[in-house]
Amino acid sequence: MQSLTHMRNSLRASRYIRDTRTNALGLGLAALIPLLATPILSRLYSPAEFGLFGIFFAATAITSGVGSGKYEVAIILNEAPLQALETAMAGVAVSLVTVAICVLAVLFWGGVQTVLPLEIALLAPLAILLMIQFNIALNCAIRARLFFALNVARALMAGAGAFGMVFLGLLGWGAKGLALGLIAGQCVGLIALLVAEGRIYGASLPDLGWRGVLQQMRRFRDYPKFAVLSDLANAMALWLPFFVLPAVYGAAAAGFLLMFQRVWSASAIIGKGMGETFRQKAAEDLARDGNFRSVYRATFWAMLAVAVPAWLILVLAAPGLFAVMLGEEWREAGVYGQILATLVCVQFIASPLGWAVYIVERLRYNMVWQWSLLLLYLAAFAIGTTFFDARGALALYAATGAIMYAVYLGISYRMSAGISPAVKTP
């Protein structure tokens, strides 16, 4: 009996390792494509143009991150494909309302055009719609363990996006070319993912109805109530520099930051993939064993093994590497990398493991932490922009974030002990 139990546990562990390896390799390829395109893009677009695109991307990322009511996060908690589809459709329905509001805001709110040219701002609702649908499809793929198909879709999205940005850059389209390239990649990636998911969810489509969708909305009502507020604060905290830096120090400062983030994304996307396989395995372990501490620890050490060498490279060599790879004009982006090294590496470890809070459905804890992070970031920038230059303000922001994400690691580790979703804070 013990040998049979051991065999089952070994099979589950090997499946998790296989899924993680598949996801990491696929994500590495998806990250490599835009990274290879970056030296070309850095010579086709100026720091100021990258800065405008940074504002566009920040605005669309913030809105798309919460524009579905966060129902997509709950997809993985459904056992039956039909229930998963109903939860996904709840997110789609909310997203259509979000996009309609965005269209009205772009057309009739003058404040939008003070930040972005109208021709770029008009592209934002489409980008938001595509981002949300891809996130919903992504969570459907994770639930079904379609990691290979997911990474093929990501690679196609990265390739189409990079090609579009380079092609439009050669035509001299400026920041609009970057935005349109992003949208082209999103279209290709979404179509590829939906085609792959057809064999899993297609049979359930005839049974899909609004009654079931409404039932799922009621079942996961805490997600729009608490997860939206949490993720809104998180997204605003993450993208806050792209609004502060250009307003105080000029668009080029945001361009340097975006270029660093573009290069760093080659590492960060690996963490995203680890988070996706962690979520699937942790939810499975919680349902079976009542906790997921074992997979939490394994994921933590794997993430740390990547984060430490990355931190050393950033601190010791980032400015020179950026100057050689992208051109001397972009050396300052490497300096930004040095300043942000500790923050991005701690964030790299904490972000995927932070899904522990969602898995045990303790969403109020997450909301309090996220809003605390945003308020502390605002205070850091208020002080930094008053007394320091762009580097000093960014350093204060980075120190604040590194401490807060270390706290988040502690919170998520406690959650891995397996707090029952039924025992919720009143």
mmCIF file of N, CA, C and O in Angstrom, residues 131-162:
data_model
loop_
_atom_site.group_PDB
_atom_site.id
_atom_site.type_symbol
_atom_site.label_atom_id
_atom_site.label_comp_id
_atom_site.label_asym_id
_atom_site.label_seq_id
_atom_site.Cartn_x
_atom_site.Cartn_y
_atom_site.Cartn_z
ATOM 1 N N MET A 131 -5.941 41.805 -24.833
ATOM 2 C CA MET A 131 -5.201 41.367 -23.647
ATOM 3 C C MET A 131 -6.093 40.569 -22.703
ATOM 4 O O MET A 131 -5.696 39.525 -22.172
ATOM 5 N N ILE A 132 -7.305 41.056 -22.485
ATOM 6 C CA ILE A 132 -8.219 40.370 -21.566
ATOM 7 C C ILE A 132 -8.595 38.994 -22.106
ATOM 8 O O ILE A 132 -8.576 37.995 -21.369
ATOM 9 N N GLN A 133 -8.927 38.913 -23.396
ATOM 10 C CA GLN A 133 -9.330 37.621 -23.958
ATOM 11 C C GLN A 133 -8.169 36.631 -23.917
ATOM 12 O O GLN A 133 -8.380 35.430 -23.683
ATOM 13 N N PHE A 134 -6.956 37.116 -24.141
ATOM 14 C CA PHE A 134 -5.803 36.206 -24.073
ATOM 15 C C PHE A 134 -5.609 35.698 -22.646
ATOM 16 O O PHE A 134 -5.307 34.514 -22.436
ATOM 17 N N ASN A 135 -5.782 36.563 -21.653
ATOM 18 C CA ASN A 135 -5.644 36.127 -20.263
ATOM 19 C C ASN A 135 -6.693 35.084 -19.897
ATOM 20 O O ASN A 135 -6.410 34.130 -19.164
ATOM 21 N N ILE A 136 -7.912 35.266 -20.393
ATOM 22 C CA ILE A 136 -8.963 34.286 -20.133
ATOM 23 C C ILE A 136 -8.614 32.948 -20.792
ATOM 24 O O ILE A 136 -8.701 31.882 -20.169
ATOM 25 N N ALA A 137 -8.198 32.998 -22.063
ATOM 26 C CA ALA A 137 -7.820 31.774 -22.773
ATOM 27 C C ALA A 137 -6.611 31.111 -22.113
ATOM 28 O O ALA A 137 -6.516 29.879 -22.042
ATOM 29 N N LEU A 138 -5.687 31.922 -21.628
ATOM 30 C CA LEU A 138 -4.500 31.403 -20.943
ATOM 31 C C LEU A 138 -4.885 30.576 -19.721
ATOM 32 O O LEU A 138 -4.363 29.474 -19.491
ATOM 33 N N ASN A 139 -5.809 31.076 -18.915
ATOM 34 C CA ASN A 139 -6.214 30.354 -17.717
ATOM 35 C C ASN A 139 -6.987 29.084 -18.063
ATOM 36 O O ASN A 139 -6.893 28.088 -17.338
ATOM 37 N N CYS A 140 -7.733 29.099 -19.157
ATOM 38 C CA CYS A 140 -8.378 27.873 -19.629
ATOM 39 C C CYS A 140 -7.326 26.838 -20.023
ATOM 40 O O CYS A 140 -7.480 25.633 -19.753
ATOM 41 N N ALA A 141 -6.250 27.296 -20.646
ATOM 42 C CA ALA A 141 -5.172 26.384 -21.048
ATOM 43 C C ALA A 141 -4.449 25.812 -19.831
ATOM 44 O O ALA A 141 -4.102 24.627 -19.799
ATOM 45 N N ILE A 142 -4.209 26.651 -18.820
ATOM 46 C CA ILE A 142 -3.535 26.180 -17.604
ATOM 47 C C ILE A 142 -4.378 25.114 -16.915
ATOM 48 O O ILE A 142 -3.866 24.078 -16.474
ATOM 49 N N ARG A 143 -5.676 25.363 -16.822
ATOM 50 C CA ARG A 143 -6.569 24.389 -16.183
ATOM 51 C C ARG A 143 -6.487 23.027 -16.872
ATOM 52 O O ARG A 143 -6.485 21.974 -16.225
ATOM 53 N N ALA A 144 -6.408 23.045 -18.198
ATOM 54 C CA ALA A 144 -6.367 21.802 -18.979
ATOM 55 C C ALA A 144 -4.940 21.283 -19.180
ATOM 56 O O ALA A 144 -4.752 20.288 -19.884
ATOM 57 N N ARG A 145 -3.954 21.953 -18.585
ATOM 58 C CA ARG A 145 -2.543 21.576 -18.696
ATOM 59 C C ARG A 145 -2.073 21.569 -20.158
ATOM 60 O O ARG A 145 -1.236 20.761 -20.566
ATOM 61 N N LEU A 146 -2.543 22.534 -20.930
ATOM 62 C CA LEU A 146 -2.126 22.672 -22.329
ATOM 63 C C LEU A 146 -0.901 23.585 -22.409
ATOM 64 O O LEU A 146 -0.899 24.590 -23.120
ATOM 65 N N PHE A 147 0.154 23.223 -21.692
ATOM 66 C CA PHE A 147 1.303 24.111 -21.593
ATOM 67 C C PHE A 147 2.071 24.211 -22.908
ATOM 68 O O PHE A 147 2.589 25.273 -23.250
ATOM 69 N N PHE A 148 2.137 23.114 -23.651
ATOM 70 C CA PHE A 148 2.829 23.169 -24.942
ATOM 71 C C PHE A 148 2.098 24.104 -25.896
ATOM 72 O O PHE A 148 2.707 24.969 -26.541
ATOM 73 N N ALA A 149 0.778 23.934 -26.000
ATOM 74 C CA ALA A 149 -0.015 24.801 -26.883
ATOM 75 C C ALA A 149 0.057 26.256 -26.438
ATOM 76 O O ALA A 149 0.122 27.170 -27.272
ATOM 77 N N LEU A 150 0.051 26.472 -25.131
ATOM 78 C CA LEU A 150 0.141 27.831 -24.603
ATOM 79 C C LEU A 150 1.444 28.488 -25.015
ATOM 80 O O LEU A 150 1.474 29.658 -25.422
ATOM 81 N N ASN A 151 2.526 27.737 -24.962
ATOM 82 C CA ASN A 151 3.817 28.325 -25.299
ATOM 83 C C ASN A 151 4.010 28.497 -26.799
ATOM 84 O O ASN A 151 4.718 29.409 -27.233
ATOM 85 N N VAL A 152 3.380 27.636 -27.589
ATOM 86 C CA VAL A 152 3.378 27.872 -29.038
ATOM 87 C C VAL A 152 2.655 29.184 -29.339
ATOM 88 O O VAL A 152 3.131 30.007 -30.144
ATOM 89 N N ALA A 153 1.513 29.384 -28.687
ATOM 90 C CA ALA A 153 0.764 30.631 -28.885
ATOM 91 C C ALA A 153 1.588 31.831 -28.452
ATOM 92 O O ALA A 153 1.591 32.874 -29.120
ATOM 93 N N ARG A 154 2.284 31.703 -27.333
ATOM 94 C CA ARG A 154 3.131 32.808 -26.868
ATOM 95 C C ARG A 154 4.257 33.103 -27.854
ATOM 96 O O ARG A 154 4.586 34.268 -28.106
ATOM 97 N N ALA A 155 4.876 32.047 -28.380
ATOM 98 C CA ALA A 155 5.965 32.248 -29.338
ATOM 99 C C ALA A 155 5.455 32.933 -30.607
ATOM 100 O O ALA A 155 6.112 33.842 -31.150
ATOM 101 N N LEU A 156 4.281 32.505 -31.090
ATOM 102 C CA LEU A 156 3.695 33.150 -32.267
ATOM 103 C C LEU A 156 3.349 34.608 -31.979
ATOM 104 O O LEU A 156 3.552 35.486 -32.833
ATOM 105 N N MET A 157 2.828 34.877 -30.775
ATOM 106 C CA MET A 157 2.504 36.239 -30.392
ATOM 107 C C MET A 157 3.757 37.109 -30.346
ATOM 108 O O MET A 157 3.770 38.229 -30.864
ATOM 109 N N ALA A 158 4.817 36.565 -29.751
ATOM 110 C CA ALA A 158 6.066 37.325 -29.665
ATOM 111 C C ALA A 158 6.664 37.575 -31.042
ATOM 112 O O ALA A 158 7.133 38.684 -31.338
ATOM 113 N N GLY A 159 6.632 36.548 -31.887
ATOM 114 C CA GLY A 159 7.198 36.700 -33.226
ATOM 115 C C GLY A 159 6.429 37.693 -34.075
ATOM 116 O O GLY A 159 7.021 38.556 -34.746
ATOM 117 N N ALA A 160 5.098 37.592 -34.062
ATOM 118 C CA ALA A 160 4.279 38.516 -34.844
ATOM 119 C C ALA A 160 4.413 39.943 -34.324
ATOM 120 O O ALA A 160 4.492 40.900 -35.106
ATOM 121 N N GLY A 161 4.468 40.089 -32.998
ATOM 122 C CA GLY A 161 4.620 41.415 -32.418
ATOM 123 C C GLY A 161 5.951 42.050 -32.768
ATOM 124 O O GLY A 161 6.015 43.226 -33.151
ATOM 125 N N ALA A 162 7.025 41.264 -32.658
ATOM 126 C CA ALA A 162 8.359 41.781 -32.979
ATOM 127 C C ALA A 162 8.464 42.159 -34.458
ATOM 128 O O ALA A 162 9.011 43.214 -34.812
#
